[in-house]
Amino acid sequence: MRRFGTIFLTLFLAIAISGCAASKKKGGSVEVEDATIGSSTDSSSSGIGSEDTTAGEIIILESDDQGDMDDPLGQRVVYFDFDSANLTPEAQMVVEAHAQYLSGNPGMAVVLEGHADERGTREYNLALGERRANSVSEIFQALGVAPDAIRTISYGEERPVSMGQDEGAWSLNRRVEILY
Amino acid sequence: MKFDRIDKVLRATVLLLALSAPSAGLAKLTIEITGGAGSGIPIAVVPFKWSGEGSLPEDIGAIVAADLYRSGRFDLKPPSDFLSRPSQESEVRYKDWRLIKAETIVVGAITRSGENEFDVNFQLLDVYREKIKIGLRFTVSEDQLRQVAHQISDRIFDEMTGIDGAFNTRIAYVTMKQKENGDRLYELMVADSDGHNPQQILETTNLPVLSPSWSPNGRDLAYVSFADGRSGANVWIQNIESGKRRPVARFDGTASAPAWSPDGRALALTVSSAGNTDIYILQVASLEIRRITKSRAIDTEPAWAPDGSHLVFTSDRSGRPHIYRVNTDGGQIRRLTMEGKENAAASYDPRGERLVLVTNRGQGSGYQIGVFYLSDSRTDVLTEGTLDESPTFSPNGAMILYATKMGREGVLAAVSADGRVRQILKLHEGDVREPAWSASR
């Protein structure tokens, strides 16, 4: 049930963001949203055809019960599938909760730190971390967080939290940290 | 001499390391050859005669022998087999060398000719024709002796293979050490192509350093780092001799992946601004910047064609990262790699015929180094790691230096462009990564 709610909200966001972003930027800008939020609607139903699906499980481990709004504000990290910047439904929930909190507390600044796992080149991963941080930033802005209050920064694969060389470690490193 | 100032910084660092960890030595790369020996041109390098007092300042013969051995193109005869130790052609009994099947021999002598001045004489001799192929004399200071050895290697390599030598060149790389308190210490290093004479160019704590790119004249390095923990990656240009550096891209967002143009005037780089990661060209003198690609995809890792006419770059516009080309005015974008699941980080060989790149062939194969032939779009996979990256051609296109893992540790490795010989360049401690090979000394 909750899943459908998230999809609906995501669709709404996709429309809202492409609208507002297009008016802000000079040209050729609508594309950005397509690549990120727009396709995350697919992700909630199909799992994006990515190789790894552990990202969702990790969120579940941390929140115990995904059906509950068990203080998603307590979670400061959201995780991603391999080579993806799409938010899982669970990550979406966490991001939305932070967005609502921050939009209700104007004046607070937030840093969105994007990270990647070690697979793929360092430069590509720097861009991928950026893309992930931007996915979160776009939702923040759509939910009323002032763009000036948000800073995105990517460290690519340079700051892993887990040093292992397996999917368990990699899934912990593909993340955005919400810092405020 | 050139590096006096930096040398002091390096010594201070080494001293600190020595105090905190007795086992820490100078961060010198050591080299292990992992294949290909025993074939190639049969050659004997006779230890150079030293007629001065005390010990030989640099063992030039040994340096030359090591250079030739690492190239994988020579079969070096062991000095224990030598029947005599001549230091010039007039002392050579050619039959001694025919007996041990050396077709070519290298002889030489070092003498002190002044306070800090040495004469180095060297000859390359053809054993079967019994004649001198090359005879050279250098007069240099002590700190130039290693460089002279590499120049001798270059001349031998050129004479025997028809390919320019690339021994008298330098490499840049990044090291990372994790301290006990969890801090990550990054150092940008410059060393001779054989790993000797490491010089620390930059040291940062918890601010990653990546993607060094040499200016064509070898005087400056562009690289990616972070000014502080608050702002995104930026591209910096640092003069190696003075150590002075400046950020080159001033705007909100991330700048990365610098690649120096062949004429040294511009950098191709990646800029992420307003959520879009594209290729730009920045004029080094004026910092004027021009956008080259406009796509919603990730476009990154630009590299110049040797004639400067176009760039190759990595883009995931087709879903997964692949290699594309684009003219420097943004026109004629075309996908180059069709095979494999992913291809990334391509750069040209000096003749513009091949690309070296990181390739993922799918089925969980991970990432290896490949050579892509532009004539027929074929890719030869040269390595066997699962996380191989950052390939860089030697200036003569004969070798490829890249980063790989030994266990959890990052090490540098080199492979001949035909895949035949491989070698590992290891540090005592910490990770080595992000190699870049300079085109000039």
mmCIF file of N, CA and C in Angstrom, chain A residues 28-36 131, chain B residues 275-278 291 293-299 315-317:
data_model
loop_
_atom_site.group_PDB
_atom_site.id
_atom_site.type_symbol
_atom_site.label_atom_id
_atom_site.label_comp_id
_atom_site.label_asym_id
_atom_site.label_seq_id
_atom_site.Cartn_x
_atom_site.Cartn_y
_atom_site.Cartn_z
ATOM 1 N N GLY A 28 18.237 23.484 -22.680
ATOM 2 C CA GLY A 28 18.526 22.054 -22.678
ATOM 3 C C GLY A 28 18.542 21.446 -21.292
ATOM 4 N N SER A 29 17.627 21.849 -20.446
ATOM 5 C CA SER A 29 17.760 21.475 -19.041
ATOM 6 C C SER A 29 16.806 20.381 -18.609
ATOM 7 N N VAL A 30 15.757 20.179 -19.334
ATOM 8 C CA VAL A 30 14.741 19.239 -18.872
ATOM 9 C C VAL A 30 15.310 17.834 -18.731
ATOM 10 N N GLU A 31 16.350 17.577 -19.472
ATOM 11 C CA GLU A 31 16.972 16.249 -19.520
ATOM 12 C C GLU A 31 17.372 15.731 -18.138
ATOM 13 N N VAL A 32 17.893 16.597 -17.336
ATOM 14 C CA VAL A 32 18.431 16.186 -16.037
ATOM 15 C C VAL A 32 17.425 15.385 -15.232
ATOM 16 N N GLU A 33 16.258 15.899 -15.172
ATOM 17 C CA GLU A 33 15.246 15.256 -14.342
ATOM 18 C C GLU A 33 14.846 13.905 -14.910
ATOM 19 N N ASP A 34 14.771 13.853 -16.213
ATOM 20 C CA ASP A 34 14.477 12.585 -16.856
ATOM 21 C C ASP A 34 15.418 11.490 -16.385
ATOM 22 N N ALA A 35 16.658 11.837 -16.335
ATOM 23 C CA ALA A 35 17.680 10.840 -16.041
ATOM 24 C C ALA A 35 17.598 10.365 -14.599
ATOM 25 N N THR A 36 17.041 11.165 -13.741
ATOM 26 C CA THR A 36 17.088 10.795 -12.336
ATOM 27 C C THR A 36 15.719 10.468 -11.767
ATOM 28 N N ARG A 131 25.785 12.763 -9.303
ATOM 29 C CA ARG A 131 24.432 12.487 -9.794
ATOM 30 C C ARG A 131 23.537 12.016 -8.646
ATOM 31 N N GLY B 275 23.771 19.912 -11.965
ATOM 32 C CA GLY B 275 23.353 18.531 -12.139
ATOM 33 C C GLY B 275 23.758 17.895 -13.448
ATOM 34 N N ASN B 276 24.535 18.591 -14.252
ATOM 35 C CA ASN B 276 24.901 18.069 -15.555
ATOM 36 C C ASN B 276 26.411 17.925 -15.661
ATOM 37 N N THR B 277 26.857 16.738 -16.060
ATOM 38 C CA THR B 277 28.295 16.481 -16.142
ATOM 39 C C THR B 277 28.718 16.435 -17.601
ATOM 40 N N ASP B 278 29.468 17.434 -18.043
ATOM 41 C CA ASP B 278 29.834 17.540 -19.450
ATOM 42 C C ASP B 278 31.314 17.863 -19.621
ATOM 43 N N ARG B 291 32.063 25.080 -23.419
ATOM 44 C CA ARG B 291 31.403 23.789 -23.260
ATOM 45 C C ARG B 291 31.460 23.002 -24.564
ATOM 46 N N THR B 293 30.362 19.278 -24.756
ATOM 47 C CA THR B 293 29.233 18.351 -24.873
ATOM 48 C C THR B 293 28.062 18.878 -24.044
ATOM 49 N N LYS B 294 26.865 18.536 -24.486
ATOM 50 C CA LYS B 294 25.651 18.908 -23.746
ATOM 51 C C LYS B 294 24.755 17.694 -23.744
ATOM 52 N N SER B 295 24.835 16.912 -22.690
ATOM 53 C CA SER B 295 23.909 15.791 -22.627
ATOM 54 C C SER B 295 23.515 15.602 -21.186
ATOM 55 N N ARG B 296 22.411 14.946 -20.976
ATOM 56 C CA ARG B 296 21.982 14.708 -19.604
ATOM 57 C C ARG B 296 22.780 13.557 -18.994
ATOM 58 N N ALA B 297 23.515 12.877 -19.835
ATOM 59 C CA ALA B 297 24.314 11.740 -19.356
ATOM 60 C C ALA B 297 25.576 12.241 -18.657
ATOM 61 N N ILE B 298 26.313 11.318 -18.079
ATOM 62 C CA ILE B 298 27.637 11.634 -17.564
ATOM 63 C C ILE B 298 28.611 11.603 -18.740
ATOM 64 N N ASP B 299 29.240 12.724 -19.020
ATOM 65 C CA ASP B 299 30.326 12.791 -20.001
ATOM 66 C C ASP B 299 31.582 13.143 -19.224
ATOM 67 N N SER B 315 31.118 8.298 -21.882
ATOM 68 C CA SER B 315 29.746 8.775 -21.682
ATOM 69 C C SER B 315 28.832 7.583 -21.415
ATOM 70 N N ASP B 316 27.842 7.801 -20.551
ATOM 71 C CA ASP B 316 26.846 6.738 -20.352
ATOM 72 C C ASP B 316 25.527 7.084 -21.048
ATOM 73 N N ARG B 317 25.623 7.875 -22.102
ATOM 74 C CA ARG B 317 24.418 8.277 -22.836
ATOM 75 C C ARG B 317 23.680 7.097 -23.443
#
